[in-house]
DNA sequence: CTATATCCGAGTATTTTGGTCGGATATTCA
DNA sequence: TGAATATCCGACCAAAATACTCGGATATAG
């Protein structure tokens, strides 16, 4: 039951990107050096963010990445889901449709798994990315 | 971010145990056949539950396992923690004490990790095991 | 004394994760 | 045009975690 480094490094990198990409694209190599993550590995993480339309890329010299939309419109849930896949600790077919899971009829744990899945998603969806970035900027000033 | 089969099978086995152990100890082999889990693997799971004082064992012929305390006094959180270790998706030293984590000063994600950890634990702690068993019994009747 | 249990540690196979590498493509700028 | 600096992409590899299996010891009822 751990969030993998994909999620942890990825969110860190995304905060970094948000902080430094206000005026121009930020290259992976600059994020990598600030955050101490290898460029090669970062590539994989950012690819997931791009696929989820959270960042846009600018190729070529002086290229890099920029945010695809205003930070206020992004939740931490979106970011983590892009990086980690869905944040449902338990894959239980019975949660979504009654009939798919053969043991669903007698599987009482279903309600437990649903509660767990819902709570984690609600939590991360409620965390606004803009707030996080704001907080981060203030930390770096002080 | 997945709950492992330890947790999933373990909780299922524990519900089974609770349902069938009202009058006499339930053997692992009977749980195993009902739940379609190998006896050998179940041994490992139940060992964790025993270590956490959630079940008691009775050795020898006609032996097996019984609950160590009334089901109403058990939360799903206790069970899952016994099986999985702590249910904190992110190990971040900065959550507990400010000084331990060298990057804590600028690590804004800390608040995110704490919210995630807290929400999952609150959720599972609030689910009463007695309710679950009751629900399960009613399902089996109908 | 035998059958049926729990107990326990070691070992192995599979899957997931974390990370590297090589090379293709795009773009700027001299 | 060509060199430098980027993203892009798929394959690959190593390490760690997970999901088991196995063999044998110990306990106890009948």
mmCIF file of C-alpha atoms (C1' of nucleotides) in Angstrom:
data_model
loop_
_atom_site.group_PDB
_atom_site.id
_atom_site.type_symbol
_atom_site.label_atom_id
_atom_site.label_comp_id
_atom_site.label_asym_id
_atom_site.label_seq_id
_atom_site.Cartn_x
_atom_site.Cartn_y
_atom_site.Cartn_z
ATOM 1 C CA UNK A 1 0.000 0.000 0.000
ATOM 2 C CA UNK A 2 2.600 2.519 -1.003
ATOM 3 C CA UNK A 3 2.581 5.329 -3.467
ATOM 4 C CA UNK A 4 5.503 4.596 -5.765
ATOM 5 C CA UNK A 5 8.351 6.933 -6.587
ATOM 6 C CA UNK A 6 6.628 7.693 -9.847
ATOM 7 C CA UNK A 7 4.010 9.599 -7.904
ATOM 8 C CA UNK A 8 6.369 11.150 -5.427
ATOM 9 C CA UNK A 9 9.070 12.289 -7.860
ATOM 10 C CA UNK A 10 6.474 13.153 -10.442
ATOM 11 C CA UNK A 11 4.576 15.520 -8.207
ATOM 12 C CA UNK A 12 7.814 17.110 -7.069
ATOM 13 C CA UNK A 13 8.869 17.614 -10.653
ATOM 14 C CA UNK A 14 5.495 19.049 -11.545
ATOM 15 C CA UNK A 15 5.673 21.582 -8.753
ATOM 16 C CA UNK A 16 9.141 22.535 -9.933
ATOM 17 C CA UNK A 17 7.858 22.898 -13.471
ATOM 18 C CA UNK A 18 4.994 25.094 -12.364
ATOM 19 C CA UNK A 19 7.290 27.348 -10.388
ATOM 20 C CA UNK A 20 9.853 27.838 -13.147
ATOM 21 C CA UNK A 21 7.762 27.820 -16.307
ATOM 22 C CA UNK A 22 5.964 31.111 -15.916
ATOM 23 C CA UNK A 23 7.769 32.885 -18.714
ATOM 24 C CA UNK A 24 9.400 30.165 -20.770
ATOM 25 C CA UNK A 25 9.497 26.426 -21.222
ATOM 26 C CA UNK A 26 11.498 24.511 -18.645
ATOM 27 C CA UNK A 27 13.817 21.771 -19.872
ATOM 28 C CA UNK A 28 13.934 18.398 -18.249
ATOM 29 C CA UNK A 29 17.630 18.764 -17.590
ATOM 30 C CA UNK A 30 17.035 21.821 -15.426
ATOM 31 C CA UNK A 31 14.309 20.095 -13.432
ATOM 32 C CA UNK A 32 16.511 17.046 -13.144
ATOM 33 C CA UNK A 33 19.412 18.983 -11.683
ATOM 34 C CA UNK A 34 17.285 20.962 -9.242
ATOM 35 C CA UNK A 35 15.331 17.916 -8.076
ATOM 36 C CA UNK A 36 18.150 15.413 -8.306
ATOM 37 C CA UNK A 37 16.372 12.942 -10.552
ATOM 38 C CA UNK A 38 17.922 11.494 -13.716
ATOM 39 C CA UNK A 39 16.802 13.059 -16.971
ATOM 40 C CA UNK A 40 16.074 9.660 -18.448
ATOM 41 C CA UNK A 41 13.759 8.737 -15.651
ATOM 42 C CA UNK A 42 12.092 12.125 -15.681
ATOM 43 C CA UNK A 43 11.293 11.621 -19.334
ATOM 44 C CA UNK A 44 9.098 8.712 -18.427
ATOM 45 C CA UNK A 45 7.266 10.624 -15.760
ATOM 46 C CA UNK A 46 6.672 13.712 -17.830
ATOM 47 C CA UNK A 47 5.446 11.561 -20.701
ATOM 48 C CA UNK A 48 2.601 10.437 -18.479
ATOM 49 C CA UNK A 49 1.779 14.018 -17.561
ATOM 50 C CA UNK A 50 1.779 14.972 -21.195
ATOM 51 C CA UNK A 51 -0.463 12.099 -22.164
ATOM 52 C CA UNK A 52 -2.907 13.304 -19.531
ATOM 53 C CA UNK A 53 -2.847 16.813 -21.035
ATOM 54 C CA UNK A 54 -1.373 18.368 -17.952
ATOM 55 C CA UNK A 55 1.737 19.694 -19.694
ATOM 56 C CA UNK A 56 2.659 20.728 -23.221
ATOM 57 C CA UNK A 57 6.027 20.214 -24.815
ATOM 58 C CA UNK A 58 8.134 22.554 -26.927
ATOM 59 C CA UNK A 59 10.711 20.708 -28.962
ATOM 60 C CA UNK A 60 14.142 21.812 -30.061
ATOM 61 C CA UNK A 61 16.691 24.197 -28.640
ATOM 62 C CA UNK A 62 15.354 26.307 -25.783
ATOM 63 C CA UNK A 63 12.431 23.931 -25.661
ATOM 64 C CA UNK A 64 10.999 22.203 -22.656
ATOM 65 C CA UNK A 65 7.671 21.929 -20.971
ATOM 66 C CA UNK A 66 4.940 24.298 -19.871
ATOM 67 C CA UNK A 67 1.665 23.745 -18.092
ATOM 68 C CA UNK A 68 -1.270 22.925 -20.320
ATOM 69 C CA UNK A 69 -3.751 24.884 -18.205
ATOM 70 C CA UNK A 70 -3.883 27.304 -15.270
ATOM 71 C CA UNK A 71 -2.705 25.774 -12.026
ATOM 72 C CA UNK A 72 -5.938 26.656 -10.279
ATOM 73 C CA UNK A 73 -7.740 24.248 -12.549
ATOM 74 C CA UNK A 74 -5.560 21.299 -11.626
ATOM 75 C CA UNK A 75 -6.082 19.010 -8.671
ATOM 76 C CA UNK A 76 -3.398 16.881 -7.092
ATOM 77 C CA UNK A 77 -5.654 13.927 -7.844
ATOM 78 C CA UNK A 78 -5.325 14.484 -11.571
ATOM 79 C CA UNK A 79 -1.577 14.598 -11.310
ATOM 80 C CA UNK A 80 -1.225 11.509 -9.189
ATOM 81 C CA UNK A 81 -3.648 9.542 -11.316
ATOM 82 C CA UNK A 82 -1.724 10.517 -14.428
ATOM 83 C CA UNK A 83 1.460 9.266 -12.843
ATOM 84 C CA UNK A 84 0.281 6.200 -10.993
ATOM 85 C CA UNK A 85 -2.753 5.042 -12.873
ATOM 86 C CA UNK A 86 -5.959 5.052 -10.958
ATOM 87 C CA UNK A 87 -5.658 5.524 -7.218
ATOM 88 C CA UNK A 88 -7.927 2.695 -6.241
ATOM 89 C CA UNK A 89 -6.099 0.510 -3.764
ATOM 90 C CA UNK A 90 -8.434 -2.383 -4.528
ATOM 91 C CA UNK A 91 -9.533 -3.547 -7.946
ATOM 92 C CA UNK A 92 -12.836 -5.200 -7.261
ATOM 93 C CA UNK A 93 -15.105 -5.746 -10.243
ATOM 94 C CA UNK A 94 -18.119 -5.908 -7.966
ATOM 95 C CA UNK A 95 -17.735 -2.232 -7.099
ATOM 96 C CA UNK A 96 -18.673 -1.021 -10.541
ATOM 97 C CA UNK A 97 -21.217 -3.517 -11.742
ATOM 98 C CA UNK A 98 -23.037 -6.081 -9.705
ATOM 99 C CA UNK A 99 -22.780 -8.890 -12.180
ATOM 100 C CA UNK A 100 -19.160 -8.895 -13.307
ATOM 101 C CA UNK A 101 -17.718 -10.487 -10.199
ATOM 102 C CA UNK A 102 -18.780 -14.075 -9.747
ATOM 103 C CA UNK A 103 -18.313 -13.959 -6.016
ATOM 104 C CA UNK A 104 -19.878 -10.512 -5.729
ATOM 105 C CA UNK A 105 -23.078 -11.885 -4.371
ATOM 106 C CA UNK A 106 -21.425 -13.020 -1.209
ATOM 107 C CA UNK A 107 -18.445 -10.711 -1.173
ATOM 108 C CA UNK A 108 -18.989 -8.430 1.705
ATOM 109 C CA UNK A 109 -15.603 -6.817 1.496
ATOM 110 C CA UNK A 110 -16.830 -4.987 -1.578
ATOM 111 C CA UNK A 111 -18.279 -2.220 0.573
ATOM 112 C CA UNK A 112 -14.964 -1.885 2.365
ATOM 113 C CA UNK A 113 -12.992 -1.561 -0.840
ATOM 114 C CA UNK A 114 -15.402 1.020 -2.161
ATOM 115 C CA UNK A 115 -15.081 3.153 0.933
ATOM 116 C CA UNK A 116 -11.309 3.005 0.759
ATOM 117 C CA UNK A 117 -11.211 3.851 -2.915
ATOM 118 C CA UNK A 118 -13.659 6.711 -2.559
ATOM 119 C CA UNK A 119 -11.928 8.286 0.397
ATOM 120 C CA UNK A 120 -8.544 8.402 -1.227
ATOM 121 C CA UNK A 121 -9.907 9.864 -4.430
ATOM 122 C CA UNK A 122 -11.962 12.476 -2.652
ATOM 123 C CA UNK A 123 -8.948 13.496 -0.648
ATOM 124 C CA UNK A 124 -6.590 14.038 -3.542
ATOM 125 C CA UNK A 125 -9.250 15.635 -5.720
ATOM 126 C CA UNK A 126 -9.836 18.258 -3.092
ATOM 127 C CA UNK A 127 -6.233 19.363 -2.966
ATOM 128 C CA UNK A 128 -5.782 22.230 -5.391
ATOM 129 C CA UNK A 129 -2.485 22.341 -7.196
ATOM 130 C CA UNK A 130 -2.436 26.127 -7.284
ATOM 131 C CA UNK A 131 -2.378 26.295 -3.507
ATOM 132 C CA UNK A 132 0.515 23.903 -3.442
ATOM 133 C CA UNK A 133 2.569 25.944 -5.860
ATOM 134 C CA UNK A 134 1.781 29.138 -3.970
ATOM 135 C CA UNK A 135 2.950 27.523 -0.776
ATOM 136 C CA UNK A 136 6.100 26.335 -2.470
ATOM 137 C CA UNK A 137 6.961 29.788 -3.773
ATOM 138 C CA UNK A 138 6.561 31.311 -0.335
ATOM 139 C CA UNK A 139 8.860 28.699 1.133
ATOM 140 C CA UNK A 140 11.556 29.533 -1.368
ATOM 141 C CA UNK A 141 11.349 33.249 -0.686
ATOM 142 C CA UNK A 142 11.643 32.892 3.091
ATOM 143 C CA UNK B 1 -0.990 2.199 -4.888
ATOM 144 C CA UNK B 2 -2.593 -1.187 -4.530
ATOM 145 C CA UNK B 3 -3.615 -3.146 -1.513
ATOM 146 C CA UNK B 4 -1.852 -6.488 -1.886
ATOM 147 C CA UNK B 5 -3.481 -9.884 -1.880
ATOM 148 C CA UNK B 6 -2.349 -10.281 1.684
ATOM 149 C CA UNK B 7 -4.900 -7.691 2.692
ATOM 150 C CA UNK B 8 -7.618 -8.821 0.351
ATOM 151 C CA UNK B 9 -7.382 -12.543 1.038
ATOM 152 C CA UNK B 10 -6.664 -11.929 4.687
ATOM 153 C CA UNK B 11 -9.780 -9.888 5.278
ATOM 154 C CA UNK B 12 -11.854 -12.407 3.382
ATOM 155 C CA UNK B 13 -10.439 -15.211 5.469
ATOM 156 C CA UNK B 14 -11.055 -13.266 8.635
ATOM 157 C CA UNK B 15 -14.696 -12.705 7.769
ATOM 158 C CA UNK B 16 -15.022 -16.412 7.045
ATOM 159 C CA UNK B 17 -13.413 -17.233 10.347
ATOM 160 C CA UNK B 18 -15.749 -14.924 12.213
ATOM 161 C CA UNK B 19 -18.802 -16.432 10.571
ATOM 162 C CA UNK B 20 -17.864 -20.045 11.221
ATOM 163 C CA UNK B 21 -16.119 -19.916 14.581
ATOM 164 C CA UNK B 22 -19.016 -19.117 16.824
ATOM 165 C CA UNK B 23 -19.137 -22.496 18.509
ATOM 166 C CA UNK B 24 -15.828 -24.138 17.777
ATOM 167 C CA UNK B 25 -12.415 -23.416 16.317
ATOM 168 C CA UNK B 26 -12.232 -23.254 12.565
ATOM 169 C CA UNK B 27 -9.363 -25.030 10.840
ATOM 170 C CA UNK B 28 -7.328 -23.386 8.129
ATOM 171 C CA UNK B 29 -8.130 -26.198 5.736
ATOM 172 C CA UNK B 30 -11.831 -25.452 5.978
ATOM 173 C CA UNK B 31 -11.317 -21.744 5.385
ATOM 174 C CA UNK B 32 -8.960 -22.584 2.565
ATOM 175 C CA UNK B 33 -11.466 -24.754 0.751
ATOM 176 C CA UNK B 34 -14.333 -22.330 1.197
ATOM 177 C CA UNK B 35 -12.300 -19.323 0.120
ATOM 178 C CA UNK B 36 -10.156 -21.050 -2.459
ATOM 179 C CA UNK B 37 -6.817 -20.029 -1.000
ATOM 180 C CA UNK B 38 -4.001 -22.501 -0.354
ATOM 181 C CA UNK B 39 -3.576 -23.664 3.224
ATOM 182 C CA UNK B 40 0.110 -22.873 3.131
ATOM 183 C CA UNK B 41 -0.468 -19.313 2.116
ATOM 184 C CA UNK B 42 -3.285 -18.864 4.596
ATOM 185 C CA UNK B 43 -0.926 -19.930 7.353
ATOM 186 C CA UNK B 44 1.161 -16.871 6.683
ATOM 187 C CA UNK B 45 -1.776 -14.550 6.728
ATOM 188 C CA UNK B 46 -3.299 -15.936 9.883
ATOM 189 C CA UNK B 47 0.070 -15.787 11.585
ATOM 190 C CA UNK B 48 -0.025 -12.035 11.168
ATOM 191 C CA UNK B 49 -3.505 -11.857 12.607
ATOM 192 C CA UNK B 50 -2.417 -13.947 15.542
ATOM 193 C CA UNK B 51 0.630 -11.809 16.172
ATOM 194 C CA UNK B 52 -1.687 -8.801 16.296
ATOM 195 C CA UNK B 53 -3.866 -10.558 18.887
ATOM 196 C CA UNK B 54 -6.867 -10.645 16.631
ATOM 197 C CA UNK B 55 -7.201 -14.439 16.666
ATOM 198 C CA UNK B 56 -6.269 -17.253 19.035
ATOM 199 C CA UNK B 57 -5.148 -20.687 17.981
ATOM 200 C CA UNK B 58 -6.090 -24.127 19.300
ATOM 201 C CA UNK B 59 -3.531 -26.751 18.405
ATOM 202 C CA UNK B 60 -4.042 -30.427 17.694
ATOM 203 C CA UNK B 61 -6.921 -32.448 16.327
ATOM 204 C CA UNK B 62 -10.141 -30.473 16.075
ATOM 205 C CA UNK B 63 -8.093 -27.379 16.597
ATOM 206 C CA UNK B 64 -8.136 -24.232 14.553
ATOM 207 C CA UNK B 65 -8.658 -20.557 15.173
ATOM 208 C CA UNK B 66 -11.139 -18.418 17.042
ATOM 209 C CA UNK B 67 -11.466 -14.679 17.417
ATOM 210 C CA UNK B 68 -9.491 -13.173 20.248
ATOM 211 C CA UNK B 69 -12.153 -10.594 21.077
ATOM 212 C CA UNK B 70 -15.742 -9.674 20.256
ATOM 213 C CA UNK B 71 -16.195 -8.613 16.660
ATOM 214 C CA UNK B 72 -17.756 -5.315 17.674
ATOM 215 C CA UNK B 73 -14.426 -4.310 19.168
ATOM 216 C CA UNK B 74 -12.515 -4.822 15.958
ATOM 217 C CA UNK B 75 -12.113 -2.295 13.164
ATOM 218 C CA UNK B 76 -11.225 -3.146 9.607
ATOM 219 C CA UNK B 77 -8.258 -0.863 10.059
ATOM 220 C CA UNK B 78 -6.778 -3.121 12.713
ATOM 221 C CA UNK B 79 -7.142 -6.122 10.464
ATOM 222 C CA UNK B 80 -5.652 -4.517 7.395
ATOM 223 C CA UNK B 81 -2.788 -3.033 9.352
ATOM 224 C CA UNK B 82 -2.046 -6.436 10.862
ATOM 225 C CA UNK B 83 -1.910 -7.928 7.399
ATOM 226 C CA UNK B 84 -0.240 -5.171 5.419
ATOM 227 C CA UNK B 85 1.820 -3.240 7.870
ATOM 228 C CA UNK B 86 0.905 0.391 8.289
ATOM 229 C CA UNK B 87 -1.469 1.828 5.748
ATOM 230 C CA UNK B 88 0.445 4.985 5.000
ATOM 231 C CA UNK B 89 0.864 5.270 1.253
ATOM 232 C CA UNK B 90 3.720 7.721 1.649
ATOM 233 C CA UNK B 91 6.630 7.453 4.063
ATOM 234 C CA UNK B 92 7.691 11.015 4.550
ATOM 235 C CA UNK B 93 9.847 11.753 7.582
ATOM 236 C CA UNK B 94 8.769 15.380 7.469
ATOM 237 C CA UNK B 95 5.247 14.413 8.441
ATOM 238 C CA UNK B 96 6.187 13.386 11.937
ATOM 239 C CA UNK B 97 8.970 15.740 12.882
ATOM 240 C CA UNK B 98 10.087 18.882 11.171
ATOM 241 C CA UNK B 99 13.793 18.270 11.466
ATOM 242 C CA UNK B 100 14.308 14.710 10.322
ATOM 243 C CA UNK B 101 13.859 15.333 6.636
ATOM 244 C CA UNK B 102 16.626 17.394 5.129
ATOM 245 C CA UNK B 103 14.500 18.593 2.270
ATOM 246 C CA UNK B 104 11.477 19.207 4.512
ATOM 247 C CA UNK B 105 12.081 22.918 4.470
ATOM 248 C CA UNK B 106 11.175 23.180 0.834
ATOM 249 C CA UNK B 107 9.077 20.052 0.511
ATOM 250 C CA UNK B 108 5.579 21.239 -0.016
ATOM 251 C CA UNK B 109 4.226 17.837 -0.880
ATOM 252 C CA UNK B 110 4.466 16.971 2.779
ATOM 253 C CA UNK B 111 0.994 18.327 3.430
ATOM 254 C CA UNK B 112 -0.345 16.264 0.551
ATOM 255 C CA UNK B 113 1.143 13.048 1.879
ATOM 256 C CA UNK B 114 -0.213 13.707 5.319
ATOM 257 C CA UNK B 115 -3.725 14.230 4.032
ATOM 258 C CA UNK B 116 -3.578 11.020 2.044
ATOM 259 C CA UNK B 117 -2.275 9.011 4.955
ATOM 260 C CA UNK B 118 -4.806 10.424 7.365
ATOM 261 C CA UNK B 119 -7.764 9.895 5.113
ATOM 262 C CA UNK B 120 -7.059 6.259 4.477
ATOM 263 C CA UNK B 121 -6.514 5.498 8.119
ATOM 264 C CA UNK B 122 -9.605 7.334 9.265
ATOM 265 C CA UNK B 123 -11.652 5.494 6.713
ATOM 266 C CA UNK B 124 -10.606 1.992 7.643
ATOM 267 C CA UNK B 125 -10.693 2.720 11.353
ATOM 268 C CA UNK B 126 -14.298 3.761 11.087
ATOM 269 C CA UNK B 127 -15.437 0.531 9.486
ATOM 270 C CA UNK B 128 -16.591 -1.804 12.215
ATOM 271 C CA UNK B 129 -15.849 -5.446 11.660
ATOM 272 C CA UNK B 130 -19.011 -6.573 13.422
ATOM 273 C CA UNK B 131 -21.167 -4.791 10.862
ATOM 274 C CA UNK B 132 -19.291 -6.497 8.091
ATOM 275 C CA UNK B 133 -19.829 -9.929 9.533
ATOM 276 C CA UNK B 134 -23.496 -9.225 10.147
ATOM 277 C CA UNK B 135 -23.854 -8.150 6.547
ATOM 278 C CA UNK B 136 -22.089 -11.263 5.379
ATOM 279 C CA UNK B 137 -24.365 -13.555 7.361
ATOM 280 C CA UNK B 138 -27.455 -11.941 5.925
ATOM 281 C CA UNK B 139 -26.091 -12.390 2.425
ATOM 282 C CA UNK B 140 -25.555 -16.071 3.014
ATOM 283 C CA UNK B 141 -29.046 -16.581 4.341
ATOM 284 C CA UNK B 142 -30.767 -14.880 1.407
ATOM 285 C "C1'" DC C 1 0.505 -44.231 18.041
ATOM 286 C "C1'" DT C 2 -1.813 -42.133 14.408
ATOM 287 C "C1'" DA C 3 -4.325 -38.583 12.274
ATOM 288 C "C1'" DT C 4 -5.035 -33.855 12.177
ATOM 289 C "C1'" DA C 5 -3.877 -29.571 13.490
ATOM 290 C "C1'" DT C 6 -0.857 -25.383 14.212
ATOM 291 C "C1'" DC C 7 3.842 -23.555 13.848
ATOM 292 C "C1'" DC C 8 8.067 -21.878 11.549
ATOM 293 C "C1'" DG C 9 11.809 -20.816 8.565
ATOM 294 C "C1'" DA C 10 13.756 -21.235 4.235
ATOM 295 C "C1'" DG C 11 13.411 -21.188 -0.602
ATOM 296 C "C1'" DT C 12 11.564 -19.993 -5.248
ATOM 297 C "C1'" DA C 13 8.846 -18.008 -9.000
ATOM 298 C "C1'" DT C 14 6.492 -14.071 -10.658
ATOM 299 C "C1'" DT C 15 5.455 -9.396 -10.959
ATOM 300 C "C1'" DT C 16 6.280 -4.687 -10.303
ATOM 301 C "C1'" DT C 17 9.269 -0.978 -9.902
ATOM 302 C "C1'" DG C 18 13.102 1.880 -10.826
ATOM 303 C "C1'" DG C 19 16.161 3.156 -13.878
ATOM 304 C "C1'" DT C 20 19.366 2.916 -18.150
ATOM 305 C "C1'" DC C 21 20.449 3.171 -23.058
ATOM 306 C "C1'" DG C 22 20.445 4.034 -27.997
ATOM 307 C "C1'" DG C 23 18.784 6.270 -31.434
ATOM 308 C "C1'" DA C 24 15.107 9.096 -34.022
ATOM 309 C "C1'" DT C 25 12.987 13.604 -34.651
ATOM 310 C "C1'" DA C 26 12.399 18.595 -34.084
ATOM 311 C "C1'" DT C 27 14.143 23.270 -33.701
ATOM 312 C "C1'" DT C 28 17.248 27.163 -33.032
ATOM 313 C "C1'" DC C 29 21.038 29.660 -34.228
ATOM 314 C "C1'" DA C 30 25.558 30.625 -36.110
ATOM 315 C "C1'" DT D 1 23.668 23.745 -43.862
ATOM 316 C "C1'" DG D 2 25.192 21.692 -39.760
ATOM 317 C "C1'" DA D 3 26.047 21.513 -34.871
ATOM 318 C "C1'" DA D 4 23.938 21.831 -30.460
ATOM 319 C "C1'" DT D 5 20.120 21.101 -27.569
ATOM 320 C "C1'" DA D 6 15.795 19.545 -26.863
ATOM 321 C "C1'" DT D 7 11.838 16.159 -26.805
ATOM 322 C "C1'" DC D 8 10.343 11.512 -28.121
ATOM 323 C "C1'" DC D 9 10.133 6.417 -28.007
ATOM 324 C "C1'" DG D 10 10.796 1.625 -27.309
ATOM 325 C "C1'" DA D 11 13.500 -1.825 -25.632
ATOM 326 C "C1'" DC D 12 16.139 -3.466 -22.099
ATOM 327 C "C1'" DC D 13 18.027 -4.616 -17.446
ATOM 328 C "C1'" DA D 14 18.522 -4.870 -12.296
ATOM 329 C "C1'" DA D 15 16.575 -4.833 -7.915
ATOM 330 C "C1'" DA D 16 12.966 -5.241 -4.854
ATOM 331 C "C1'" DA D 17 8.521 -6.737 -3.398
ATOM 332 C "C1'" DT D 18 4.976 -10.058 -3.692
ATOM 333 C "C1'" DA D 19 2.903 -14.445 -3.863
ATOM 334 C "C1'" DC D 20 3.419 -18.348 -3.174
ATOM 335 C "C1'" DT D 21 5.610 -23.528 -2.015
ATOM 336 C "C1'" DC D 22 7.954 -26.943 0.817
ATOM 337 C "C1'" DG D 23 9.759 -29.645 4.586
ATOM 338 C "C1'" DG D 24 9.680 -30.658 8.876
ATOM 339 C "C1'" DA D 25 8.783 -29.718 14.001
ATOM 340 C "C1'" DT D 26 5.358 -29.633 17.738
ATOM 341 C "C1'" DA D 27 0.894 -30.308 19.935
ATOM 342 C "C1'" DT D 28 -3.271 -32.929 21.089
ATOM 343 C "C1'" DA D 29 -7.580 -35.729 20.670
ATOM 344 C "C1'" DG D 30 -9.138 -40.192 20.306
#
